[in-house]
Structures are given as structure tokens and as C-alpha cells.
Amino acid sequence: MDAEKLNIKTLAAKYNYEKKALIAILQDIQEACHYLPQEVLGEVSKTLDIPLIDIISVATFYKAFSLEPKGEHQVTVCVGTACHIRGAPKVLDEFEKKLGIKTGQTTEDMKFSLDSVACLGCCAIGPVVVVDGNYHAQTSIRDVDKILKKY
Ligand code: FES
């Protein structure tokens, strides 16, 4: 589903208008728009009859959701202890340099968002970089260009 085809009534119908499907619906919206636009959350609120404040609480609780516009591709660099000692800060610096943004920001062309995370639970293969859910193991600054070119 892409952002233009996003229809909240159709989406809610897919989940039988069940309030307990809120997270799944938010995931679908996040996937389509790369973030959760305020006006779309308003529609979800009306359609599922859930107060907007409750939806925003859920959206801010889970790190997978963003209330700010995000890039088409999400780059996440692990800077947890194990990855840190293997050079993750240099890898993160290199991504910042190549993308021309700081961690937590999105490129002007909305292509990439860059974030860091404390540990992804796969320390043995660090430094780990995840792009759109794809794991890149034992990364170094030399891999940054190669990884970005894939996307
Ligand atoms: S510290 Fe990076 S995966 Fe655990």
C-alpha cells in the first residue's frame, strides 16, 4: 500500500474495525507514509472511535512509529557497547558525513533517515547497521557507500 492509496475506512475494514487492531493499523500507515501524519491519526480516531490522545500515546510509546516525516529508507546504526568497541561511532559518523545529516534527521530529498540504537541483540556480528529491516554485519566505514548505494 502506498500513501496515495491510503484509505482509513478500507484499512479499518481489513481489521473488522476492531480497536485491538490499532497497532497493526498504525504499522500499515507507518509503512505507507513512513510516518504517522496527524490528520490520518484523526481519521483513525473517528473511524475506530478511539480518542486521539490514546492513539498518540501508543504512537509515541513504540519506537517503530514516528510522528515526524521520515525518509523512504530508515538507516539505524547500533552504538551499543559491543558495537561501540568495534567501531560503530566511526560508522555512524561516516553515515552522517555521506548523508549530510545528523543522527535523528532526514535528508532533504526525504530518501534517508538516520538513527542510532543502544543494542539490537546481535552483538556477535557488530558493528550492526540495519536498513529497512535488512541487517548488515561487521560494518566498517568502508561499507557505508556500498550500503547506501543499494538503496
Ligand atoms: S551492541 Fe550492537 S547488537 Fe548489541
CSV table of C-alpha atoms and ligand atoms in Angstrom, one decimal:
chain,number,residue,atom,x,y,z
A,1,MET,CA,0.0,0.0,0.0
A,2,ASP,CA,1.4,3.5,-0.8
A,3,ALA,CA,0.5,6.8,0.8
A,4,GLU,CA,-1.8,8.0,-2.1
A,5,LYS,CA,-3.9,4.9,-1.8
A,6,LEU,CA,-4.3,5.0,1.9
A,7,ASN,CA,-7.9,4.9,2.8
A,8,ILE,CA,-8.5,4.6,6.6
A,9,LYS,CA,-12.0,3.1,6.2
A,10,THR,CA,-10.7,0.4,3.9
A,11,LEU,CA,-7.8,-0.2,6.3
A,12,ALA,CA,-10.1,-0.4,9.3
A,13,ALA,CA,-12.4,-2.8,7.4
A,14,LYS,CA,-9.4,-5.1,6.8
A,15,TYR,CA,-9.2,-5.5,10.6
A,16,ASN,CA,-13.0,-5.6,11.0
A,17,TYR,CA,-13.0,-2.2,12.7
A,18,GLU,CA,-11.5,-3.8,15.8
A,19,LYS,CA,-10.0,-1.4,18.3
A,20,LYS,CA,-7.4,-4.0,19.3
A,21,ALA,CA,-6.1,-3.8,15.7
A,22,LEU,CA,-4.9,-0.3,16.4
A,23,ILE,CA,-1.2,-1.2,16.4
A,24,ALA,CA,-1.5,-3.2,13.1
A,25,ILE,CA,-3.3,-0.2,11.5
A,26,LEU,CA,-0.6,2.2,12.7
A,27,GLN,CA,2.0,-0.2,11.3
A,28,ASP,CA,0.3,-0.1,7.9
A,29,ILE,CA,0.1,3.7,8.0
A,30,GLN,CA,3.7,4.0,9.0
A,31,GLU,CA,4.7,1.7,6.2
A,32,ALA,CA,2.7,3.6,3.6
A,33,CYS,CA,3.6,7.1,4.7
A,34,HIS,CA,7.0,6.5,6.5
A,35,TYR,CA,5.4,8.3,9.5
A,36,LEU,CA,2.0,8.8,11.2
A,37,PRO,CA,0.5,12.1,9.8
A,38,GLN,CA,-1.6,13.9,12.4
A,39,GLU,CA,-4.6,14.2,10.1
A,40,VAL,CA,-4.5,10.5,9.3
A,41,LEU,CA,-4.5,9.7,13.1
A,42,GLY,CA,-7.5,11.9,13.4
A,43,GLU,CA,-9.3,9.8,10.8
A,44,VAL,CA,-8.3,6.6,12.6
A,45,SER,CA,-9.6,8.1,15.8
A,46,LYS,CA,-13.0,8.8,14.2
A,47,THR,CA,-13.2,5.5,12.3
A,48,LEU,CA,-12.3,3.3,15.3
A,49,ASP,CA,-13.9,5.6,17.9
A,50,ILE,CA,-10.7,5.8,19.9
A,51,PRO,CA,-9.7,9.1,21.5
A,52,LEU,CA,-6.9,10.8,19.5
A,53,ILE,CA,-4.8,11.2,22.7
A,54,ASP,CA,-4.8,7.4,23.2
A,55,ILE,CA,-3.7,6.8,19.7
A,56,ILE,CA,-0.9,9.4,20.1
A,57,SER,CA,0.2,7.6,23.4
A,58,VAL,CA,0.5,4.3,21.5
A,59,ALA,CA,2.3,6.1,18.6
A,60,THR,CA,4.9,7.7,21.0
A,61,PHE,CA,5.4,4.6,23.1
A,62,TYR,CA,6.7,2.4,20.2
A,63,LYS,CA,10.0,3.4,18.7
A,64,ALA,CA,8.9,1.9,15.4
A,65,PHE,CA,6.4,4.7,14.9
A,66,SER,CA,7.2,8.3,14.1
A,67,LEU,CA,5.1,11.4,14.3
A,68,GLU,CA,7.6,13.3,12.2
A,69,PRO,CA,8.1,12.7,8.4
A,70,LYS,CA,10.7,10.0,7.8
A,71,GLY,CA,12.8,9.2,4.8
A,72,GLU,CA,11.9,6.4,2.3
A,73,HIS,CA,14.8,4.4,3.8
A,74,GLN,CA,15.5,4.1,7.5
A,75,VAL,CA,19.2,3.6,8.4
A,76,THR,CA,19.8,2.5,12.0
A,77,VAL,CA,23.3,2.2,13.4
A,78,CYS,CA,23.8,0.2,16.6
A,79,VAL,CA,26.0,2.0,19.1
A,80,GLY,CA,25.5,-0.4,22.0
A,81,THR,CA,28.6,-1.4,24.0
A,82,ALA,CA,29.7,-4.4,21.8
A,83,CYS,CA,29.2,-2.5,18.5
A,84,HIS,CA,30.8,0.7,20.1
A,85,ILE,CA,34.1,-1.1,20.9
A,86,ARG,CA,34.2,-2.5,17.4
A,87,GLY,CA,34.0,1.0,15.8
A,88,ALA,CA,30.3,1.8,15.5
A,89,PRO,CA,30.8,5.5,16.3
A,90,LYS,CA,33.0,5.9,13.2
A,91,VAL,CA,30.5,4.1,11.1
A,92,LEU,CA,27.7,6.4,12.4
A,93,ASP,CA,30.0,9.5,11.7
A,94,GLU,CA,30.5,8.2,8.2
A,95,PHE,CA,26.8,7.9,7.6
A,96,GLU,CA,26.3,11.4,8.9
A,97,LYS,CA,29.0,12.7,6.6
A,98,LYS,CA,27.8,10.9,3.5
A,99,LEU,CA,24.1,11.8,4.0
A,100,GLY,CA,24.9,15.3,5.2
A,101,ILE,CA,22.6,15.0,8.2
A,102,LYS,CA,22.9,14.3,12.0
A,103,THR,CA,21.6,11.3,13.7
A,104,GLY,CA,17.8,11.7,14.2
A,105,GLN,CA,17.5,13.7,11.0
A,106,THR,CA,16.1,13.0,7.5
A,107,THR,CA,17.8,14.0,4.2
A,108,GLU,CA,16.2,17.0,2.4
A,109,ASP,CA,15.1,14.7,-0.5
A,110,MET,CA,13.3,12.5,2.0
A,111,LYS,CA,15.3,9.5,0.9
A,112,PHE,CA,17.1,8.5,4.1
A,113,SER,CA,16.5,8.9,7.9
A,114,LEU,CA,19.4,8.1,10.2
A,115,ASP,CA,19.1,6.9,13.8
A,116,SER,CA,21.1,5.1,16.3
A,117,VAL,CA,20.0,2.4,18.8
A,118,ALA,CA,21.5,1.0,22.0
A,119,CYS,CA,21.6,-2.7,21.1
A,120,LEU,CA,19.9,-4.8,18.5
A,121,GLY,CA,20.5,-8.1,20.3
A,122,CYS,CA,23.0,-9.5,17.8
A,123,CYS,CA,26.2,-8.2,19.4
A,124,ALA,CA,28.4,-11.0,18.0
A,125,ILE,CA,28.0,-9.6,14.4
A,126,GLY,CA,28.7,-6.0,15.3
A,127,PRO,CA,29.0,-3.3,14.3
A,128,VAL,CA,25.5,-3.7,13.0
A,129,VAL,CA,23.6,-1.4,10.6
A,130,VAL,CA,20.0,-2.0,9.7
A,131,VAL,CA,18.5,-0.5,6.6
A,132,ASP,CA,14.7,-1.1,6.1
A,133,GLY,CA,14.9,-4.2,8.3
A,134,ASN,CA,18.0,-5.7,6.4
A,135,TYR,CA,20.9,-6.4,8.7
A,136,HIS,CA,24.5,-5.5,7.7
A,137,ALA,CA,27.0,-7.3,9.9
A,138,GLN,CA,30.6,-6.3,10.8
A,139,THR,CA,30.4,-3.0,9.1
A,140,SER,CA,33.2,-0.5,8.8
A,141,ILE,CA,33.4,3.0,7.3
A,142,ARG,CA,34.4,1.3,4.0
A,143,ASP,CA,31.0,-0.3,3.8
A,144,VAL,CA,28.9,2.9,4.2
A,145,ASP,CA,29.0,3.9,0.5
A,146,LYS,CA,28.2,0.3,-0.6
A,147,ILE,CA,25.3,0.1,1.8
A,148,LEU,CA,23.8,3.5,0.7
A,149,LYS,CA,24.2,2.6,-3.0
A,150,LYS,CA,22.0,-0.4,-2.5
A,151,TYR,CA,19.1,1.9,-1.7
B,1,FES,S1,25.6,-3.8,20.9
B,1,FES,FE1,25.1,-3.7,18.8
B,1,FES,S2,23.9,-5.5,18.6
B,1,FES,FE2,24.3,-5.5,20.7
